[in-house]
Amino acid sequence: PAAASASRNWKPTAESVRREFLWAWQHYVDRALGADHIKPISGGREDFFVPGHSVGLSAVEAVDTLWLMGADAEVAQAVQWIEDNLSFDVDAPFQVFETNIRMVGGLAAAYHCTGRPRLLELAVDVADRLLPAFTESPTGLPYRYVNLATGAVSRPETNIVEVGTYIAEFGVLSEWTGDRRYYDLAKRAMRVVHDKRTELGLLPHDIHAETGEWRNRQATVGPPGDSYYEYLWDGYALFGDEELRQWYDTLTDAILAHQAERRDGLLWFPQVDAFTGEVLSREQSVLAGFYAGLLAESGRVDEGRAYHDAFNTAQEKFGVIPHSFDYVTMSASDPSNALRPEFADAALMLWLATGDEIFRERARVHYDNMLRTSKTDYGFASLSDVTAKPPSQEDSCPGYWWSEQMKYYWLLFSDTPRFDYRDNYLSTEANLLRGARR
Ligand SMILES: O=C1NC[C@H](CO)[C@@H](O)[C@@H]1O
Ligand SMILES: [Ca+2]
C-alpha cells in the first residue's frame, strides 16, 4: 500500500532481519536439525509435542519464512530434512490444536510456497490422523488429544480455541485435494460454539466436547478465546463463507458492546462474565494484542487502531510487553515473555489495512527490543522476567518464532516481490496459505 506519509528507507532494517534469521537458522542446522526446538543458550535440542520424540517442528515452521526471504538454499535444507525424515506414525497423544496450526499449517504453507507435492501429502497425512478427534466426538467438538498412530482420543475438557481453530488449514486441504471432509468438520465445531452464545451474544471459553456444556462463565479475547474469533473471519476471508462472516459480526458486535472498556482514552478488553457482562478481570494477556489486527482486518479499523495504541503504551513502558499485565495499574502480573509475536502480528495487519507508517515504527521497536533482550549464543531466547535488569532469559526458543515475528518484520520492511501485498492470507501461526508469488 502506498504509505500516505513519506516513508523512511526500511531496507537496512529488512536486511538486519534476514541476516539474524539466517544466522539463527545456521545454528539450528548445525546443532539441532530435526529437533522441535533448539536450546538457544546451550545449543541443545528440545522436544515440543512428545517428550523424547521430535518431529522437526522448527524446520517445518521456518520454511515459508525462509522462502519469503529468498533464502532458497536454506529452503532446500529444510525441505530435504522434511522429505527424508518426517513421519507422523508416532504412537503418542498429540495436542490437536497445536498439531494443526503448526504442522498442518506449516506443511501447507511450505507446499504453497514451493509446490513440492510431498509437502502436501504430509499435510494431508497428519490432518487425517487428527480427524478421529472430530469424528469420535458426539457433539462434533473435537477432543484435545489424539494418538497419531492408533487414533485413540482423549481429554474432552477443552476450550473454544482448541475446538475452533481449524478452518484455515483444513479449508485449504479441502480446496487443494477436493475432499470436503476437512472443511465440513472444522466448520461444524465452530457452529456448535456460535449457537451456544449467551443472551448477551458473548462466549465463555471452556467447554466439554462430549456434553457440549460450558465449563466456565468468563469471556476473553485473549487465550483461550482469541483464535476462535480470528478463524470465523478467516473462513470468510479465505473461502468467502458468508455464514462465518455473519457469526463473526454477531459475536464481534457483542464483544464491542459488552466486553470493551475505554479508560483514559485507551480501548481495552477486560474479561467479563459472558452471562451478566460483569467485569471479572482487567488483566491483559500479551496474546490478546493480535485482536487489534483482527479488528482492523474485519473493517473495524478505528477500534483496531485504538487497541494497538493501548498496547503500545505497554510496549513503551516495559520495552518487551509482559505475558500479562493489569491495564489499570500497568503492573506486570506475569513478567515473562516467551518471544510472543502478537504485537508485531497486529502491526502488520494494521499497516496492510491503513498504510500508516506508525505501525512499521512500532514493529521496528518490537524488533529492536527483541534483538537487545533475547539474542544469545545460538539463537533467540524466551524471557523469564522482562522487568529484570537486564531481562532474564530461558534456554528455550518456541517454534512460532521461526514462523511469526521474523516473517512479520520481513514483510513490513522488505517489500519482497515474493508476497502479494494486496491479496494474501497468514494463519494464526503466520503460515502463508495465500499470496506466495512464485
Ligand atoms: O495463535 C497462536 N497462539 C500462541 C502462539 C504465539 O503466542 C502461536 O502458536 C500462535 O500465534
Ligand atoms: Ca496467533
Tab-separated table of C-alpha atoms and ligand atoms in Angstrom:
chain	number	residue	atom	x	y	z
A	1	PRO	CA	0.000	0.000	0.000
A	2	ALA	CA	1.364	3.432	-0.870
A	3	ALA	CA	2.012	4.951	2.565
A	4	ALA	CA	0.412	8.362	2.922
A	5	SER	CA	3.426	9.865	4.678
A	6	ALA	CA	6.866	9.825	3.090
A	7	SER	CA	8.335	6.607	4.414
A	8	ARG	CA	11.924	6.174	5.594
A	9	ASN	CA	14.320	3.724	3.970
A	10	TRP	CA	13.472	0.410	5.599
A	11	LYS	CA	15.943	-1.693	3.563
A	12	PRO	CA	18.685	-1.752	6.238
A	13	THR	CA	16.151	-2.987	8.822
A	14	ALA	CA	14.897	-5.658	6.412
A	15	GLU	CA	18.491	-6.791	5.760
A	16	SER	CA	19.113	-6.985	9.518
A	17	VAL	CA	16.040	-9.188	9.994
A	18	ARG	CA	17.136	-11.528	7.193
A	19	ARG	CA	20.748	-11.691	8.494
A	20	GLU	CA	19.629	-12.521	12.057
A	21	PHE	CA	17.142	-15.147	10.873
A	22	LEU	CA	19.707	-16.924	8.665
A	23	TRP	CA	22.292	-16.732	11.484
A	24	ALA	CA	19.826	-18.465	13.845
A	25	TRP	CA	18.852	-20.974	11.130
A	26	GLN	CA	22.504	-21.987	10.629
A	27	HIS	CA	22.870	-22.733	14.350
A	28	TYR	CA	19.655	-24.812	14.259
A	29	VAL	CA	21.009	-26.767	11.258
A	30	ASP	CA	24.427	-27.246	12.876
A	31	ARG	CA	23.204	-28.211	16.345
A	32	ALA	CA	19.537	-29.251	16.365
A	33	LEU	CA	18.310	-30.120	12.854
A	34	GLY	CA	15.203	-32.295	13.255
A	35	ALA	CA	14.612	-31.277	16.853
A	36	ASP	CA	11.358	-29.473	17.579
A	37	HIS	CA	13.328	-26.668	19.286
A	38	ILE	CA	16.937	-25.560	19.595
A	39	LYS	CA	18.007	-24.503	23.101
A	40	PRO	CA	19.486	-21.095	22.195
A	41	ILE	CA	21.730	-20.662	25.252
A	42	SER	CA	23.222	-24.171	25.474
A	43	GLY	CA	22.835	-25.159	21.793
A	44	GLY	CA	20.908	-28.272	22.843
A	45	ARG	CA	17.782	-29.916	21.457
A	46	GLU	CA	14.247	-29.863	22.921
A	47	ASP	CA	11.026	-31.787	22.145
A	48	PHE	CA	7.682	-29.954	21.938
A	49	PHE	CA	4.753	-32.323	21.209
A	50	VAL	CA	6.003	-35.558	22.812
A	51	PRO	CA	8.774	-35.908	25.402
A	52	GLY	CA	11.541	-37.952	23.821
A	53	HIS	CA	10.352	-37.682	20.231
A	54	SER	CA	10.802	-34.625	17.973
A	55	VAL	CA	9.092	-34.100	14.600
A	56	GLY	CA	11.303	-31.289	13.269
A	57	LEU	CA	8.890	-28.539	14.330
A	58	SER	CA	11.241	-25.546	13.897
A	59	ALA	CA	12.259	-26.699	10.421
A	60	VAL	CA	8.589	-27.008	9.389
A	61	GLU	CA	7.759	-23.590	10.873
A	62	ALA	CA	10.729	-21.922	9.131
A	63	VAL	CA	10.128	-22.994	5.502
A	64	ASP	CA	7.781	-20.224	4.341
A	65	THR	CA	9.751	-17.557	6.211
A	66	LEU	CA	12.969	-18.679	4.506
A	67	TRP	CA	11.157	-18.765	1.151
A	68	LEU	CA	9.767	-15.236	1.559
A	69	MET	CA	13.325	-14.093	2.364
A	70	GLY	CA	14.559	-15.635	-0.911
A	71	ALA	CA	16.853	-17.945	1.081
A	72	ASP	CA	16.429	-20.782	-1.395
A	73	ALA	CA	19.458	-22.808	-0.274
A	74	GLU	CA	18.085	-22.823	3.275
A	75	VAL	CA	14.585	-23.704	1.975
A	76	ALA	CA	16.206	-26.701	0.266
A	77	GLN	CA	17.929	-27.728	3.524
A	78	ALA	CA	14.635	-27.609	5.444
A	79	VAL	CA	12.609	-29.376	2.751
A	80	GLN	CA	15.330	-32.054	2.352
A	81	TRP	CA	15.156	-32.890	6.065
A	82	ILE	CA	11.332	-32.961	5.980
A	83	GLU	CA	11.052	-35.171	2.879
A	84	ASP	CA	13.776	-37.553	4.100
A	85	ASN	CA	12.782	-37.819	7.769
A	86	LEU	CA	9.336	-36.546	8.755
A	87	SER	CA	6.885	-39.280	9.806
A	88	PHE	CA	3.684	-38.896	11.832
A	89	ASP	CA	3.374	-42.609	12.619
A	90	VAL	CA	4.060	-41.854	16.291
A	91	ASP	CA	2.344	-43.902	18.984
A	92	ALA	CA	1.693	-40.974	21.339
A	93	PRO	CA	-1.072	-38.428	22.036
A	94	PHE	CA	-0.603	-35.143	20.153
A	95	GLN	CA	-2.480	-31.940	21.026
A	96	VAL	CA	-4.898	-31.495	18.110
A	97	PHE	CA	-4.910	-27.664	18.076
A	98	GLU	CA	-1.110	-27.242	18.239
A	99	THR	CA	-0.522	-30.001	15.690
A	100	ASN	CA	-2.969	-28.332	13.310
A	101	ILE	CA	-1.749	-24.722	13.441
A	102	ARG	CA	1.936	-25.724	13.436
A	103	MET	CA	2.311	-28.943	11.421
A	104	VAL	CA	-0.731	-28.983	9.095
A	105	GLY	CA	-0.345	-25.217	8.630
A	106	GLY	CA	3.444	-25.277	8.316
A	107	LEU	CA	3.429	-28.062	5.723
A	108	ALA	CA	0.538	-26.481	3.800
A	109	ALA	CA	2.429	-23.160	3.701
A	110	ALA	CA	5.628	-24.930	2.604
A	111	TYR	CA	3.641	-26.561	-0.218
A	112	HIS	CA	2.045	-23.217	-1.159
A	113	CYS	CA	5.491	-21.612	-1.445
A	114	THR	CA	7.468	-24.423	-3.092
A	115	GLY	CA	4.876	-26.538	-4.911
A	116	ARG	CA	6.603	-29.749	-3.783
A	117	PRO	CA	3.897	-32.474	-3.735
A	118	ARG	CA	5.438	-34.452	-0.842
A	119	LEU	CA	4.738	-31.495	1.450
A	120	LEU	CA	1.014	-31.578	0.628
A	121	GLU	CA	0.996	-35.364	1.118
A	122	LEU	CA	2.492	-34.897	4.594
A	123	ALA	CA	-0.032	-32.152	5.470
A	124	VAL	CA	-2.876	-34.472	4.429
A	125	ASP	CA	-1.280	-37.396	6.295
A	126	VAL	CA	-1.105	-35.571	9.633
A	127	ALA	CA	-4.546	-33.979	9.132
A	128	ASP	CA	-6.065	-37.432	8.514
A	129	ARG	CA	-4.500	-38.611	11.784
A	130	LEU	CA	-6.234	-35.702	13.601
A	131	LEU	CA	-9.711	-36.456	12.193
A	132	PRO	CA	-10.717	-39.096	14.819
A	133	ALA	CA	-10.726	-36.260	17.392
A	134	PHE	CA	-13.665	-34.811	15.407
A	135	THR	CA	-15.385	-37.969	14.152
A	136	GLU	CA	-15.298	-39.736	17.562
A	137	SER	CA	-16.953	-36.760	19.271
A	138	PRO	CA	-20.717	-36.983	19.945
A	139	THR	CA	-21.059	-33.190	19.611
A	140	GLY	CA	-18.627	-32.511	16.746
A	141	LEU	CA	-16.430	-30.558	19.175
A	142	PRO	CA	-13.006	-32.250	18.864
A	143	TYR	CA	-11.204	-33.902	21.768
A	144	ARG	CA	-7.989	-32.103	22.788
A	145	TYR	CA	-5.636	-35.054	22.090
A	146	VAL	CA	-5.383	-37.886	19.562
A	147	ASN	CA	-2.791	-40.664	19.259
A	148	LEU	CA	-1.419	-40.208	15.728
A	149	ALA	CA	-0.750	-43.957	15.310
A	150	THR	CA	-3.792	-45.562	16.964
A	151	GLY	CA	-6.409	-42.796	16.636
A	152	ALA	CA	-7.223	-43.053	20.347
A	153	VAL	CA	-8.800	-39.770	21.505
A	154	SER	CA	-8.627	-38.167	24.967
A	155	ARG	CA	-9.286	-35.037	27.055
A	156	PRO	CA	-12.851	-33.806	26.315
A	157	GLU	CA	-12.384	-30.874	28.742
A	158	THR	CA	-11.488	-28.299	26.109
A	159	ASN	CA	-11.965	-24.652	25.067
A	160	ILE	CA	-13.224	-22.587	22.122
A	161	VAL	CA	-9.695	-22.047	20.726
A	162	GLU	CA	-8.950	-25.769	20.647
A	163	VAL	CA	-12.326	-26.656	19.111
A	164	GLY	CA	-12.493	-23.698	16.731
A	165	THR	CA	-9.098	-23.013	15.132
A	166	TYR	CA	-9.028	-25.365	12.107
A	167	ILE	CA	-10.976	-23.847	9.206
A	168	ALA	CA	-7.947	-22.130	7.563
A	169	GLU	CA	-5.677	-25.185	7.443
A	170	PHE	CA	-8.471	-27.759	6.954
A	171	GLY	CA	-10.119	-25.461	4.408
A	172	VAL	CA	-7.096	-25.221	2.113
A	173	LEU	CA	-6.667	-29.008	2.300
A	174	SER	CA	-10.286	-29.361	1.124
A	175	GLU	CA	-9.622	-26.793	-1.617
A	176	TRP	CA	-6.349	-28.381	-2.759
A	177	THR	CA	-7.494	-32.038	-2.573
A	178	GLY	CA	-11.210	-31.742	-3.379
A	179	ASP	CA	-12.088	-33.610	-0.146
A	180	ARG	CA	-14.690	-31.512	1.685
A	181	ARG	CA	-14.474	-33.543	4.926
A	182	TYR	CA	-11.790	-31.259	6.380
A	183	TYR	CA	-13.759	-28.025	5.835
A	184	ASP	CA	-17.054	-29.513	7.000
A	185	LEU	CA	-15.628	-30.970	10.242
A	186	ALA	CA	-13.843	-27.697	11.090
A	187	LYS	CA	-16.955	-25.587	10.418
A	188	ARG	CA	-19.318	-27.893	12.312
A	189	ALA	CA	-17.340	-27.368	15.532
A	190	MET	CA	-17.452	-23.578	15.026
A	191	ARG	CA	-21.242	-23.696	14.528
A	192	VAL	CA	-21.766	-25.600	17.801
A	193	VAL	CA	-19.885	-22.877	19.712
A	194	HIS	CA	-21.625	-19.956	17.957
A	195	ASP	CA	-25.065	-21.481	18.602
A	196	LYS	CA	-24.279	-21.659	22.358
A	197	ARG	CA	-23.634	-17.911	22.708
A	198	THR	CA	-25.309	-16.296	25.732
A	199	GLU	CA	-28.233	-13.841	25.761
A	200	LEU	CA	-25.629	-11.052	25.570
A	201	GLY	CA	-24.099	-12.704	22.487
A	202	LEU	CA	-20.890	-13.471	24.422
A	203	LEU	CA	-18.934	-16.747	24.711
A	204	PRO	CA	-17.411	-18.312	27.804
A	205	HIS	CA	-14.169	-20.089	26.852
A	206	ASP	CA	-14.191	-23.576	28.445
A	207	ILE	CA	-16.475	-26.279	27.004
A	208	HIS	CA	-16.903	-30.089	27.263
A	209	ALA	CA	-16.515	-31.952	23.967
A	210	GLU	CA	-18.835	-34.835	24.939
A	211	THR	CA	-21.676	-32.906	26.614
A	212	GLY	CA	-21.329	-29.551	24.832
A	213	GLU	CA	-21.787	-27.868	28.219
A	214	TRP	CA	-19.984	-24.630	29.110
A	215	ARG	CA	-17.440	-25.236	31.902
A	216	ASN	CA	-16.824	-21.603	32.921
A	217	ARG	CA	-18.531	-18.189	32.770
A	218	GLN	CA	-15.662	-15.892	31.733
A	219	ALA	CA	-15.376	-14.400	28.221
A	220	THR	CA	-11.999	-13.215	26.872
A	221	VAL	CA	-10.451	-12.022	23.575
A	222	GLY	CA	-7.169	-13.439	24.902
A	223	PRO	CA	-6.373	-17.151	25.301
A	224	PRO	CA	-8.290	-19.465	25.139
A	225	GLY	CA	-10.846	-17.371	23.256
A	226	ASP	CA	-8.682	-15.490	20.740
A	227	SER	CA	-8.244	-17.593	17.604
A	228	TYR	CA	-11.852	-18.859	17.597
A	229	TYR	CA	-12.912	-15.309	16.687
A	230	GLU	CA	-9.913	-14.968	14.325
A	231	TYR	CA	-10.893	-18.067	12.364
A	232	LEU	CA	-14.545	-17.052	11.956
A	233	TRP	CA	-13.301	-14.036	9.992
A	234	ASP	CA	-10.556	-16.066	8.279
A	235	GLY	CA	-13.058	-18.638	6.995
A	236	TYR	CA	-14.874	-15.771	5.276
A	237	ALA	CA	-11.663	-14.046	4.082
A	238	LEU	CA	-10.157	-17.267	2.661
A	239	PHE	CA	-13.224	-19.078	1.312
A	240	GLY	CA	-15.965	-16.429	1.056
A	241	ASP	CA	-18.155	-18.246	3.589
A	242	GLU	CA	-20.847	-15.631	4.310
A	243	GLU	CA	-22.276	-17.648	7.227
A	244	LEU	CA	-18.941	-17.500	9.058
A	245	ARG	CA	-18.897	-13.749	8.492
A	246	GLN	CA	-22.388	-13.447	9.996
A	247	TRP	CA	-21.294	-15.425	13.059
A	248	TYR	CA	-18.173	-13.231	13.314
A	249	ASP	CA	-20.181	-9.991	13.058
A	250	THR	CA	-22.763	-11.139	15.627
A	251	LEU	CA	-20.088	-12.080	18.159
A	252	THR	CA	-17.841	-9.074	17.442
A	253	ASP	CA	-20.723	-6.605	17.806
A	254	ALA	CA	-21.464	-8.209	21.197
A	255	ILE	CA	-17.797	-8.002	22.251
A	256	LEU	CA	-17.634	-4.301	21.313
A	257	ALA	CA	-20.923	-3.677	23.165
A	258	HIS	CA	-20.231	-5.665	26.361
A	259	GLN	CA	-16.555	-6.646	26.552
A	260	ALA	CA	-14.790	-3.356	25.652
A	261	GLU	CA	-13.786	-0.590	28.045
A	262	ARG	CA	-12.334	2.857	27.460
A	263	ARG	CA	-10.093	4.232	30.229
A	264	ASP	CA	-8.154	7.494	29.917
A	265	GLY	CA	-8.953	7.494	26.193
A	266	LEU	CA	-7.496	3.993	25.676
A	267	LEU	CA	-9.512	0.998	24.463
A	268	TRP	CA	-9.091	-2.275	26.420
A	269	PHE	CA	-10.911	-5.645	26.530
A	270	PRO	CA	-11.408	-6.873	30.120
A	271	GLN	CA	-12.507	-10.380	30.968
A	272	VAL	CA	-16.279	-10.339	31.681
A	273	ASP	CA	-18.967	-12.778	32.816
A	274	ALA	CA	-20.490	-13.951	29.498
A	275	PHE	CA	-23.970	-14.247	31.053
A	276	THR	CA	-24.134	-10.960	33.009
A	277	GLY	CA	-21.429	-8.715	31.471
A	278	GLU	CA	-19.864	-8.101	34.906
A	279	VAL	CA	-16.160	-7.200	34.618
A	280	LEU	CA	-14.174	-10.046	36.188
A	281	SER	CA	-10.570	-9.002	35.452
A	282	ARG	CA	-8.700	-6.068	33.947
A	283	GLU	CA	-5.643	-8.146	33.117
A	284	GLN	CA	-4.499	-8.166	29.510
A	285	SER	CA	-2.605	-11.105	28.050
A	286	VAL	CA	0.129	-10.154	25.568
A	287	LEU	CA	-1.527	-12.709	23.264
A	288	ALA	CA	-4.710	-10.568	23.190
A	289	GLY	CA	-2.734	-7.968	21.224
A	290	PHE	CA	-3.453	-9.876	17.979
A	291	TYR	CA	-7.066	-8.684	18.301
A	292	ALA	CA	-6.110	-5.136	17.248
A	293	GLY	CA	-5.115	-6.587	13.879
A	294	LEU	CA	-8.221	-8.743	13.560
A	295	LEU	CA	-10.496	-5.747	14.225
A	296	ALA	CA	-8.692	-3.738	11.517
A	297	GLU	CA	-8.782	-6.636	9.005
A	298	SER	CA	-12.501	-7.075	9.574
A	299	GLY	CA	-13.451	-3.444	8.880
A	300	ARG	CA	-13.278	-2.115	12.445
A	301	VAL	CA	-10.165	-0.053	11.719
A	302	ASP	CA	-10.729	2.669	14.322
A	303	GLU	CA	-11.203	0.123	17.112
A	304	GLY	CA	-8.186	-1.867	15.908
A	305	ARG	CA	-6.046	1.263	15.845
A	306	ALA	CA	-7.292	2.252	19.329
A	307	TYR	CA	-6.461	-1.159	20.819
A	308	HIS	CA	-2.971	-1.133	19.261
A	309	ASP	CA	-2.478	2.377	20.680
A	310	ALA	CA	-3.343	0.945	24.110
A	311	PHE	CA	-0.936	-1.988	23.730
A	312	ASN	CA	1.723	0.439	22.514
A	313	THR	CA	1.620	2.178	25.915
A	314	ALA	CA	2.638	-1.196	27.396
A	315	GLN	CA	5.487	-1.570	24.871
A	316	GLU	CA	6.657	1.970	25.686
A	317	LYS	CA	6.547	1.309	29.431
A	318	PHE	CA	8.081	-2.180	29.566
A	319	GLY	CA	10.132	-2.425	26.326
A	320	VAL	CA	9.125	-6.083	25.973
A	321	ILE	CA	5.443	-6.467	26.919
A	322	PRO	CA	4.877	-8.796	29.939
A	323	HIS	CA	2.947	-12.032	29.404
A	324	SER	CA	0.069	-10.423	31.317
A	325	PHE	CA	-0.396	-7.012	32.914
A	326	ASP	CA	-3.168	-5.103	34.696
A	327	TYR	CA	-4.191	-2.263	32.391
A	328	VAL	CA	-5.368	-0.007	35.237
A	329	THR	CA	-2.155	-0.139	37.290
A	330	MET	CA	0.061	-1.087	34.265
A	331	SER	CA	1.800	-3.571	36.549
A	332	ALA	CA	3.028	-6.968	35.301
A	333	SER	CA	1.023	-9.895	36.651
A	334	ASP	CA	3.241	-12.374	34.780
A	335	PRO	CA	6.610	-10.724	33.912
A	336	SER	CA	7.729	-13.425	31.446
A	337	ASN	CA	7.563	-13.208	27.657
A	338	ALA	CA	8.163	-16.329	25.559
A	339	LEU	CA	9.094	-14.404	22.383
A	340	ARG	CA	5.408	-13.644	21.882
A	341	PRO	CA	4.665	-12.225	18.374
A	342	GLU	CA	1.175	-10.764	18.700
A	343	PHE	CA	2.040	-7.046	18.898
A	344	ALA	CA	4.012	-7.388	15.640
A	345	ASP	CA	1.238	-9.546	14.108
A	346	ALA	CA	-1.272	-6.755	14.718
A	347	ALA	CA	1.213	-4.105	13.498
A	348	LEU	CA	1.488	-5.898	10.144
A	349	MET	CA	-2.292	-6.293	9.821
A	350	LEU	CA	-2.882	-2.617	10.713
A	351	TRP	CA	-0.152	-1.485	8.287
A	352	LEU	CA	-1.707	-3.571	5.473
A	353	ALA	CA	-5.141	-2.108	6.312
A	354	THR	CA	-4.074	1.545	6.671
A	355	GLY	CA	-0.616	2.068	5.093
A	356	ASP	CA	0.161	4.164	8.175
A	357	GLU	CA	3.912	4.282	8.891
A	358	ILE	CA	3.293	4.380	12.656
A	359	PHE	CA	2.753	0.607	12.598
A	360	ARG	CA	6.113	-0.007	10.913
A	361	GLU	CA	7.741	2.214	13.522
A	362	ARG	CA	6.132	0.231	16.362
A	363	ALA	CA	7.182	-3.089	14.789
A	364	ARG	CA	10.764	-1.796	14.488
A	365	VAL	CA	10.794	-1.010	18.225
A	366	HIS	CA	9.449	-4.524	18.867
A	367	TYR	CA	12.292	-5.957	16.735
A	368	ASP	CA	14.980	-3.778	18.332
A	369	ASN	CA	13.813	-4.768	21.823
A	370	MET	CA	13.840	-8.461	20.860
A	371	LEU	CA	17.392	-8.188	19.482
A	372	ARG	CA	18.568	-6.406	22.627
A	373	THR	CA	16.960	-8.779	25.149
A	374	SER	CA	16.631	-12.231	23.530
A	375	LYS	CA	19.728	-12.747	21.355
A	376	THR	CA	22.057	-15.455	22.767
A	377	ASP	CA	24.976	-17.623	21.533
A	378	TYR	CA	22.918	-19.942	19.314
A	379	GLY	CA	19.669	-18.088	18.645
A	380	PHE	CA	16.919	-16.153	20.398
A	381	ALA	CA	15.673	-16.974	23.912
A	382	SER	CA	12.362	-16.619	25.708
A	383	LEU	CA	12.453	-14.232	28.674
A	384	SER	CA	11.533	-15.214	32.242
A	385	ASP	CA	11.371	-11.629	33.540
A	386	VAL	CA	11.146	-8.582	31.268
A	387	THR	CA	11.323	-6.249	34.310
A	388	ALA	CA	14.727	-7.558	35.478
A	389	LYS	CA	17.801	-5.511	34.546
A	390	PRO	CA	18.846	-6.952	32.198
A	391	PRO	CA	15.779	-9.091	31.423
A	392	SER	CA	16.424	-12.732	32.394
A	393	GLN	CA	16.448	-15.384	29.638
A	394	GLU	CA	15.330	-19.007	29.409
A	395	ASP	CA	17.153	-21.684	27.394
A	396	SER	CA	14.213	-22.130	25.016
A	397	CYS	CA	13.078	-20.825	21.624
A	398	PRO	CA	9.448	-21.547	20.665
A	399	GLY	CA	8.599	-22.948	17.219
A	400	TYR	CA	6.360	-19.980	16.404
A	401	TRP	CA	9.411	-17.666	16.472
A	402	TRP	CA	10.519	-19.273	13.155
A	403	SER	CA	7.100	-18.637	11.606
A	404	GLU	CA	5.825	-15.423	13.128
A	405	GLN	CA	7.602	-12.213	14.193
A	406	MET	CA	10.633	-12.547	11.895
A	407	LYS	CA	8.186	-13.047	8.993
A	408	TYR	CA	6.084	-10.074	10.124
A	409	TYR	CA	9.163	-7.830	10.326
A	410	TRP	CA	10.416	-9.057	6.919
A	411	LEU	CA	7.045	-8.385	5.239
A	412	LEU	CA	6.788	-4.964	6.930
A	413	PHE	CA	10.288	-3.797	5.954
A	414	SER	CA	11.400	-5.639	2.771
A	415	ASP	CA	8.642	-5.088	0.185
A	416	THR	CA	9.583	-8.554	-1.079
A	417	PRO	CA	8.348	-9.457	-4.591
A	418	ARG	CA	7.560	-12.960	-3.291
A	419	PHE	CA	4.497	-11.735	-1.323
A	420	ASP	CA	1.269	-10.376	-2.813
A	421	TYR	CA	0.750	-7.350	-0.545
A	422	ARG	CA	-2.829	-6.910	-1.749
A	423	ASP	CA	-4.181	-10.458	-1.769
A	424	ASN	CA	-2.746	-12.697	0.934
A	425	TYR	CA	-3.551	-14.771	3.982
A	426	LEU	CA	-1.460	-15.603	7.037
A	427	SER	CA	-2.850	-18.113	9.564
A	428	THR	CA	-2.807	-17.634	13.334
A	429	GLU	CA	0.675	-19.222	13.226
A	430	ALA	CA	1.591	-16.885	10.328
A	431	ASN	CA	1.560	-19.740	7.850
A	432	LEU	CA	1.272	-18.316	4.333
A	433	LEU	CA	-1.742	-20.051	2.747
A	434	ARG	CA	-2.406	-17.443	0.013
A	435	GLY	CA	-0.271	-14.771	-1.645
A	436	ALA	CA	3.014	-16.529	-2.433
A	437	ARG	CA	4.276	-15.118	-5.754
A	438	ARG	CA	6.402	-17.970	-7.147
B	1	LIG	O1	-2.155	-18.446	17.863
B	1	LIG	C1	-1.103	-18.708	18.488
B	1	LIG	N1	-1.025	-18.658	19.836
B	1	LIG	C2	0.144	-18.827	20.636
B	1	LIG	C3	1.440	-18.714	19.888
B	1	LIG	C4	2.032	-17.320	19.885
B	1	LIG	O2	1.943	-16.674	21.127
B	1	LIG	C5	1.343	-19.228	18.464
B	1	LIG	O3	1.352	-20.616	18.460
B	1	LIG	C6	0.147	-18.695	17.699
B	1	LIG	O4	0.339	-17.354	17.299
B	2	CA	CA	-1.826	-16.284	16.592
